[in-house]
N, CA and C of each residue as an Amber inpcrd file, in Angstrom:
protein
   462
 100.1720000  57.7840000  60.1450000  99.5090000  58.8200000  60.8960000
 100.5000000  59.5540000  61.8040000 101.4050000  58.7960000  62.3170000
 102.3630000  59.2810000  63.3140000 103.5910000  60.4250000  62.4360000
 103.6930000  60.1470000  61.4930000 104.4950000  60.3980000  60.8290000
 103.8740000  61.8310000  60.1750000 102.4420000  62.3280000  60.0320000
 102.1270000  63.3530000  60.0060000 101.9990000  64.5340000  60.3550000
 101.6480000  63.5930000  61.8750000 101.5320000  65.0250000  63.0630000
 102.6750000  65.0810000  63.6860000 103.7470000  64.3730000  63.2770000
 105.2400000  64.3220000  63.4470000 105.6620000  66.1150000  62.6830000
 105.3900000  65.5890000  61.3660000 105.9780000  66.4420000  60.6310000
 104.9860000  67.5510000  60.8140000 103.7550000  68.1880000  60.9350000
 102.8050000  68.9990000  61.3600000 103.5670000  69.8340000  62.5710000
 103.4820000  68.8790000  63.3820000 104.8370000  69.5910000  64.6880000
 105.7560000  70.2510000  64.3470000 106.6840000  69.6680000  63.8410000
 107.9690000  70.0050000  63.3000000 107.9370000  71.5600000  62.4150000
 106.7390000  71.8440000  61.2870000 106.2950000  72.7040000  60.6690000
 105.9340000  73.5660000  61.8000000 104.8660000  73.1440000  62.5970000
 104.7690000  74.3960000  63.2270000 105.4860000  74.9400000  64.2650000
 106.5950000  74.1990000  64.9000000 107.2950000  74.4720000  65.3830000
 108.2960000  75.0620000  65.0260000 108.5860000  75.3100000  63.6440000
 109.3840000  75.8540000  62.6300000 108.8410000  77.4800000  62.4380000
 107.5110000  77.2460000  62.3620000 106.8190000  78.6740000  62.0270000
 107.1080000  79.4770000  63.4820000 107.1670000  78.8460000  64.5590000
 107.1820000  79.8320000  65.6440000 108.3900000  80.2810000  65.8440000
 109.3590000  79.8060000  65.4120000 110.4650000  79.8790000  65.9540000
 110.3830000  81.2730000  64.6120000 110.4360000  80.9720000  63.6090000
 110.7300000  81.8110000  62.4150000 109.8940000  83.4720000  62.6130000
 108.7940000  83.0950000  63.0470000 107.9590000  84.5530000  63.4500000
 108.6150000  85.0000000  65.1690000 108.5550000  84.5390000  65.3790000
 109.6890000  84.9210000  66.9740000 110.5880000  85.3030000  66.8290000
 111.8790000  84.7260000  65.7690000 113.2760000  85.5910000  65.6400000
 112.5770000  86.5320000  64.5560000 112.0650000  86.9010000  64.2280000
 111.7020000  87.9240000  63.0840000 111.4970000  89.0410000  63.3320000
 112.0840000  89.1540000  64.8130000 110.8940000  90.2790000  65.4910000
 112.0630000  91.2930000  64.9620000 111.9020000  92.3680000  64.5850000
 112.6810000  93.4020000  64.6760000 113.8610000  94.0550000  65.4370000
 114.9100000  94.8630000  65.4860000 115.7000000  94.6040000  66.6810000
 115.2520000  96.1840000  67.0370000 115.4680000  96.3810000  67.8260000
 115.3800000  97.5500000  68.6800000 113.9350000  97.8150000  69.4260000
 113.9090000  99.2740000  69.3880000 112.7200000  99.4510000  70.7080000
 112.0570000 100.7710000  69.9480000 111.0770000 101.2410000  70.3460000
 110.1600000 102.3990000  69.7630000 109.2460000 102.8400000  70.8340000
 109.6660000 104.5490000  70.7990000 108.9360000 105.2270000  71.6160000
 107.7380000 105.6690000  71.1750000 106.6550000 106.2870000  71.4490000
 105.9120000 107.3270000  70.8720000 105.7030000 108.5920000  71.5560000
 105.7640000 109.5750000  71.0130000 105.4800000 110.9730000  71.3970000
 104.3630000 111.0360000  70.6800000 103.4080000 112.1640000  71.6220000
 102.1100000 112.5470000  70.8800000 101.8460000 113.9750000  71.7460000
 100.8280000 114.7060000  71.0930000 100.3700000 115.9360000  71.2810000
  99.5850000 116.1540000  70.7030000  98.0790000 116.9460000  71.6120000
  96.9210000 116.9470000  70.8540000  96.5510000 118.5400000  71.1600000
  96.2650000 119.4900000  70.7630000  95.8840000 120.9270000  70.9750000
  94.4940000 121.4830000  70.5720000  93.6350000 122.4380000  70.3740000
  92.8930000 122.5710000  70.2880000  92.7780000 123.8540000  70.4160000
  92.5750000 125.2810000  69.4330000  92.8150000 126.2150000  69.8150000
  92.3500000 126.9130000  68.8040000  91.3140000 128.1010000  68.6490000
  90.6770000 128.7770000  67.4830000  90.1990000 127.8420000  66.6240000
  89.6970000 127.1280000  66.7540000  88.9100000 125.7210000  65.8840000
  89.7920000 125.4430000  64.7330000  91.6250000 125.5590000  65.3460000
  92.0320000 124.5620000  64.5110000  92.6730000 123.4270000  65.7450000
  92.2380000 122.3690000  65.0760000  92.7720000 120.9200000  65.6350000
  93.7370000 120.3260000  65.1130000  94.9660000 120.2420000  66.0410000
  96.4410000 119.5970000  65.7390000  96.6890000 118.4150000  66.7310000
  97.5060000 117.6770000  65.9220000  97.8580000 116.0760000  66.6230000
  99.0900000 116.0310000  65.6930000  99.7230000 115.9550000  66.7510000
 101.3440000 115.0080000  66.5890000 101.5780000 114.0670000  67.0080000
 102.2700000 113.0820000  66.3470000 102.3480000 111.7280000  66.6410000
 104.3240000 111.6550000  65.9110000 105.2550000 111.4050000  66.7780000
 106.5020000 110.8160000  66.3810000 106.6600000 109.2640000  67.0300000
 106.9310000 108.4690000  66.4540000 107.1000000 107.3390000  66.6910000
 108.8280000 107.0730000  65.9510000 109.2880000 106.9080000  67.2290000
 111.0200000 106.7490000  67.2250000 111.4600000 105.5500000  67.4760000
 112.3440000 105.2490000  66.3180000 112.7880000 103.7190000  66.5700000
 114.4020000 103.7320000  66.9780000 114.6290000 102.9050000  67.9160000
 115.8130000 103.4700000  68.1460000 116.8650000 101.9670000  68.9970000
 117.6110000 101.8560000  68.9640000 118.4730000 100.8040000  69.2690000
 119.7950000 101.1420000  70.7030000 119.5620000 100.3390000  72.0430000
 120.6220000 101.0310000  72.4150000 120.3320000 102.5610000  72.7300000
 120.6500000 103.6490000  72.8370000 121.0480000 104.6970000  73.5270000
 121.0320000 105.2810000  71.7880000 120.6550000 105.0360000  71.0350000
 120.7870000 106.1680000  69.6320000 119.3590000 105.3380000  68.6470000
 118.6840000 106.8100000  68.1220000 118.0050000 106.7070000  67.1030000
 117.9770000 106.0900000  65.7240000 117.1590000 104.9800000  65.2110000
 117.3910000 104.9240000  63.7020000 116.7620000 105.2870000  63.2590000
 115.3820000 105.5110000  63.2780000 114.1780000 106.4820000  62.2730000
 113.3320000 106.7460000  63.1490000 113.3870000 107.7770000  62.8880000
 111.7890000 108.6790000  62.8900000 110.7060000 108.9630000  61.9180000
 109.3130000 108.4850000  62.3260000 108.5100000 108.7740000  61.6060000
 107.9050000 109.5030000  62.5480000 106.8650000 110.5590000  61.4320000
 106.3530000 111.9240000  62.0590000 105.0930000 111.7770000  61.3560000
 103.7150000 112.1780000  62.1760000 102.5200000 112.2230000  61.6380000
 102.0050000 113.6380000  62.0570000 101.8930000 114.3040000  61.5550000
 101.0870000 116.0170000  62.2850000 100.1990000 116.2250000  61.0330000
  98.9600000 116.4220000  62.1690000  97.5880000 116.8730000  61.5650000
  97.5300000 118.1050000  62.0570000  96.5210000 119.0270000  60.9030000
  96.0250000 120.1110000  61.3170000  94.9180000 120.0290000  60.9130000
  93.1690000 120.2940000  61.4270000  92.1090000 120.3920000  60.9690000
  91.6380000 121.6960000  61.6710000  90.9350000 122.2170000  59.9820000
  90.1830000 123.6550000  60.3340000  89.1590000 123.5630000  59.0280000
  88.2420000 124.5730000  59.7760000  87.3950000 124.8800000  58.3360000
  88.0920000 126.0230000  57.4190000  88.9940000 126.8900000  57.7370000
  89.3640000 127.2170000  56.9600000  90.6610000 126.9550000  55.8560000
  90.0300000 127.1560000  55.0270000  90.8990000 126.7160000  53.6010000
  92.4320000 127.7700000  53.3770000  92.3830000 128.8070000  53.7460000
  93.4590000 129.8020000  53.9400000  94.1810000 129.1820000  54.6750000
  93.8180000 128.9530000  56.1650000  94.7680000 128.4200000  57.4910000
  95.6490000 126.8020000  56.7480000  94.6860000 126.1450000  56.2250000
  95.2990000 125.2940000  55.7560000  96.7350000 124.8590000  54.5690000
  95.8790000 125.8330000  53.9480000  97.3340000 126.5020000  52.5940000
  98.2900000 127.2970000  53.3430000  97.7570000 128.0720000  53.8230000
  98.8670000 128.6990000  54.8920000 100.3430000 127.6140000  55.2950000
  99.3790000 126.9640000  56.5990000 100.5680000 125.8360000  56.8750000
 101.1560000 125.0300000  55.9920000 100.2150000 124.6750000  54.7380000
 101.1600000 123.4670000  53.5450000 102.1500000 124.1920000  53.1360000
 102.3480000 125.6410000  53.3180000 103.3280000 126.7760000  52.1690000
 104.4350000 126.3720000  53.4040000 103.9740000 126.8070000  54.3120000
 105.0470000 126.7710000  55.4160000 105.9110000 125.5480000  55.3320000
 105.3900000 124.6170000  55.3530000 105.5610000 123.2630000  55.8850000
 106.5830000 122.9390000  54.7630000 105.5630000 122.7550000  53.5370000
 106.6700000 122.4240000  52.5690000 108.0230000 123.3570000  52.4320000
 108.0480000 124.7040000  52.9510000 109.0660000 125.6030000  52.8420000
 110.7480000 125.0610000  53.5810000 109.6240000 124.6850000  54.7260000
 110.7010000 124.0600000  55.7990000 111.1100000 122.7020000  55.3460000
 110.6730000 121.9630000  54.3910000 111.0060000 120.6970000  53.9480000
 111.1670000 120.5910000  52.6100000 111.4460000 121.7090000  51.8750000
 112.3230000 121.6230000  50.5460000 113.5830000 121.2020000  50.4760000
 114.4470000 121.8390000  51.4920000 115.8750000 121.9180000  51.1750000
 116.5530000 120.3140000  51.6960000 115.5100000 119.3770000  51.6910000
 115.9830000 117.9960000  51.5540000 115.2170000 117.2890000  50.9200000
 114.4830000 118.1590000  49.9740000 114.4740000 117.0330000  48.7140000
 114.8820000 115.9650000  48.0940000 116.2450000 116.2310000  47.5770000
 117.2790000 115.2470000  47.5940000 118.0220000 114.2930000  48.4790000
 117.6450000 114.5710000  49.4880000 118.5570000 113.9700000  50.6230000
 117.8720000 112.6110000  50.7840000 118.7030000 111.3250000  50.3730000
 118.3400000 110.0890000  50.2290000 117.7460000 109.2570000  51.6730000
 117.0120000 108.5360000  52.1910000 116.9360000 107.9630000  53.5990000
 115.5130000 109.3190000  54.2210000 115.5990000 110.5670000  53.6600000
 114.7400000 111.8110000  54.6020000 113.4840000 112.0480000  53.3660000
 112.2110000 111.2710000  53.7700000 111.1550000 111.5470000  52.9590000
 110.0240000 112.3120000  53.4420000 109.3500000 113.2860000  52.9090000
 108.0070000 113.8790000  53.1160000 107.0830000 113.6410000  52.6250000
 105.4500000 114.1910000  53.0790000 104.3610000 114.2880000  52.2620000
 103.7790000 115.5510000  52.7930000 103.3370000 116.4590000  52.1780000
 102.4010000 117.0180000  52.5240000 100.7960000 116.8410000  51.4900000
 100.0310000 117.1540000  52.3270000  99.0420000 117.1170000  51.0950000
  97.4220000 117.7720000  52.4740000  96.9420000 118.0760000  51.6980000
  95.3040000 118.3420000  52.1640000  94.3450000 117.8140000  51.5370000
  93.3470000 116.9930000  52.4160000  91.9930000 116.4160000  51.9170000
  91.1070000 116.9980000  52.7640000  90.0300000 117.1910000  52.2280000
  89.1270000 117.6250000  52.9840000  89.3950000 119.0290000  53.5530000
  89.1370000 118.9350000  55.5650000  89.6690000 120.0060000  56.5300000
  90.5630000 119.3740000  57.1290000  91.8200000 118.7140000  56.5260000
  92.6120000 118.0470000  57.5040000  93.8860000 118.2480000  56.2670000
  94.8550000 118.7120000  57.0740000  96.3680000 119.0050000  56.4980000
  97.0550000 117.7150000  56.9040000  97.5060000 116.7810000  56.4420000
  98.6800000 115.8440000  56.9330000 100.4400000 116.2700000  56.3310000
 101.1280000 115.8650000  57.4870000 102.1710000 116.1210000  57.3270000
 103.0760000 114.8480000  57.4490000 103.8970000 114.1040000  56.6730000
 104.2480000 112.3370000  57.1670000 105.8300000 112.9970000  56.9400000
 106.4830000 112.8650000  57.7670000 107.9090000 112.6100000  57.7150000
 108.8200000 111.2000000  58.0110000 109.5250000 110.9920000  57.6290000
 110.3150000 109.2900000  57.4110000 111.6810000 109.7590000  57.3640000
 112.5320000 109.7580000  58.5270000 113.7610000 109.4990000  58.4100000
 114.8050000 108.4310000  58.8630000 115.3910000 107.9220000  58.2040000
 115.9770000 106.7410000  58.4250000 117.2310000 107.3650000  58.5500000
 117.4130000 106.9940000  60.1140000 119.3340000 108.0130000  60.4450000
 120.3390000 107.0410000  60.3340000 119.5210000 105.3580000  60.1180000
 120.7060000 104.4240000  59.9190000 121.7930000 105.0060000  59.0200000
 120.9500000 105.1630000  57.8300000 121.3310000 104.9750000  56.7390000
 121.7990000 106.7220000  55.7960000 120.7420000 107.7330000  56.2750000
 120.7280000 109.4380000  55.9380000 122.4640000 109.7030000  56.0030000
 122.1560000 110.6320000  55.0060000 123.8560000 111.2600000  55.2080000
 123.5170000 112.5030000  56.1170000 123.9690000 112.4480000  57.9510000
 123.5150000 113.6480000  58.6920000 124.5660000 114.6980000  58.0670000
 125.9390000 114.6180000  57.4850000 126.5460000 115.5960000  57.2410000
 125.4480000 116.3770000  56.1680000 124.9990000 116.2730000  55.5280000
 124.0880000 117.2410000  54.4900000 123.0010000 117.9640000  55.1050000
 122.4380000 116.9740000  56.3570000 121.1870000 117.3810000  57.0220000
 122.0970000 118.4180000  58.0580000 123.4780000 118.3330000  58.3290000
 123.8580000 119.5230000  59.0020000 124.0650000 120.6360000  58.1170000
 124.5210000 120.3660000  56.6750000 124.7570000 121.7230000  55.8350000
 123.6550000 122.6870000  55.7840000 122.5320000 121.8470000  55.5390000
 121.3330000 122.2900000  55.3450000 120.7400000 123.2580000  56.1880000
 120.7100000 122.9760000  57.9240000 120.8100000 123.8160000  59.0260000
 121.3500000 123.3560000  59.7760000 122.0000000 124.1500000  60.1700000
 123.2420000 124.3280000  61.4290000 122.5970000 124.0050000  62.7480000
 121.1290000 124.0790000  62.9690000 120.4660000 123.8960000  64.0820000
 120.3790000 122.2020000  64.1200000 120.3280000 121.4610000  63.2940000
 120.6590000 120.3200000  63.3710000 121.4930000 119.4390000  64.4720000
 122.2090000 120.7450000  64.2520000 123.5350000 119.8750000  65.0730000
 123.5180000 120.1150000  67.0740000 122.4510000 120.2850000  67.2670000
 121.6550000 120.1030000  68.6710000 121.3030000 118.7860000  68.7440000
 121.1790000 117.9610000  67.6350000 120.6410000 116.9210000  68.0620000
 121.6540000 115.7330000  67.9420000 122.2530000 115.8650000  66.5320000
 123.2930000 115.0170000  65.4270000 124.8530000 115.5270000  66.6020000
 125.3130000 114.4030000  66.7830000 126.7180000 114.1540000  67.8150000
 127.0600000 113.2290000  66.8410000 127.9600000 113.7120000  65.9660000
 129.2010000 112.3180000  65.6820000 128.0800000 111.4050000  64.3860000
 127.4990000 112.2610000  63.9080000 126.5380000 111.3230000  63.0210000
 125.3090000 110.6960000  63.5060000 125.1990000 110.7490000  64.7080000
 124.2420000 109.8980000  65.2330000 123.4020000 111.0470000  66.7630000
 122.0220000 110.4560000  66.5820000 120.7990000 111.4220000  67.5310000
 121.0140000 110.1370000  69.2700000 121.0290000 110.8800000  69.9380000
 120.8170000 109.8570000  71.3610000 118.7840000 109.9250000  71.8500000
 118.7400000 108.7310000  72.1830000 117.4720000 108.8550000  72.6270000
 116.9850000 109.9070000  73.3970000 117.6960000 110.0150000  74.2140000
 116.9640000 110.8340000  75.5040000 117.3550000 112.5420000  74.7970000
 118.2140000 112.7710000  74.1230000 117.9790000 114.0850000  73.3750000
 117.0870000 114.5850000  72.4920000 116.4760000 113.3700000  71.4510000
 115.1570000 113.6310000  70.8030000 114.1200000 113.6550000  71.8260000
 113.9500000 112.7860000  72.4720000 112.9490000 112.7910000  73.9920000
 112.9430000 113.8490000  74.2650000 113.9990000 115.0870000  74.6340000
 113.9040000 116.0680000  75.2550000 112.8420000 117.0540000  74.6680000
 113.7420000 116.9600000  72.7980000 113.0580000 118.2000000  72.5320000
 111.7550000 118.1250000  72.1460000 110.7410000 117.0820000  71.9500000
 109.3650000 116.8060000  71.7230000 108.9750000 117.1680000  73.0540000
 108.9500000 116.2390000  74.2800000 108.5950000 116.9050000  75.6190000
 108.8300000 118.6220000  75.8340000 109.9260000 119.2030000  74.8750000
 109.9900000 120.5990000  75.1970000 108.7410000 121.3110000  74.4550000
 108.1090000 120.5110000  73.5820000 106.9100000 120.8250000  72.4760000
 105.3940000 120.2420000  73.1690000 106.1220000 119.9970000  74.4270000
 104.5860000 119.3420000  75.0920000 103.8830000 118.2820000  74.4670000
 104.6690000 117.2080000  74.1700000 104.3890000 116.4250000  74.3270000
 104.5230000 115.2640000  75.2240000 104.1210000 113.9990000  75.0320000
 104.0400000 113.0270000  76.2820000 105.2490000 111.4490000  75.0380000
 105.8130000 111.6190000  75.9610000 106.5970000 110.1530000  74.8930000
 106.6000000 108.7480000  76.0990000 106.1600000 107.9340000  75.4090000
 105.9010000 106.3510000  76.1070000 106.8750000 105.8630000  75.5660000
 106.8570000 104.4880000  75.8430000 107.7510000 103.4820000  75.5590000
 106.8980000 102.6190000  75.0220000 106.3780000 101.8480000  74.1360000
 105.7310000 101.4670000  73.3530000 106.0170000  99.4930000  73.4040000
């Protein structure tokens, strides 16, 4: 019997330790923004993961809801316009799509790993953010707060 809840211990003392170091390394902010304006409804959500004083990914959630079906195609033309020219670019993924009255927009960039030299060829405005290959926290911070939004520490 001793020898069970011996080893029972041991197991679960194994599991804690194993889900405890597992934790991920770094830290994650969130930015958000909610608007409301001619009965279309927008929400942004960036959730920044970031290590230290520099960014490794950003993920991006922006909704748009309207009843109209124009306003909506409208922005997917746009949207995707502005997010063609990294198609190819390995680590930088999109979605656009519409269901319903709601436009989603999902962006995924992983700056561990992205080649920023391409994401600078691509636009030159880039390079406001990209220093030396790499984004600093408090400079992405800036420019979402410059978009009115609110960024926490999560």
């Amino acid at each position: 019997m001793k020898k069970k809840i011996l080893l029972f211990s041991s197991v679960f003392i194994f599991l804690i330790l194993i889900t405890g170091c597992s934790k991920e390394s770094g830290n994650l902010m969130t930015c958000t923004r909610s608007m409301n304006q001619n009965n279309i409804k927008t929400n942004l959500k960036y959730n920044i993961s970031y290590d230290g004083d520099y960014v490794t990914r950003v993920k991006s959630i922006e909704t748009v809801e309207t009843d109209s079906e124009d306003i909506l195609n409208s922005y997917k033309t746009q949207i995707e316009s502005l997010y063609s020219p990294y198609n190819d670019i390995e680590y930088y993924e999109y979605n656009v799509k519409i269901e319903d009255n709601k436009l989603t927009s999902t962006v995924d960039i992983n700056y561990e790993k992205v080649d920023t030299d391409k994401l600078l060829e691509i636009d030159s405005a880039n390079g406001q953010l990209i220093k030396d290959g790499k984004i600093k926290v408090n400079d992405i911070k800036s420019v979402y707060e410059s978009l009115g939004a609110i960024c926490e520490n999560d």
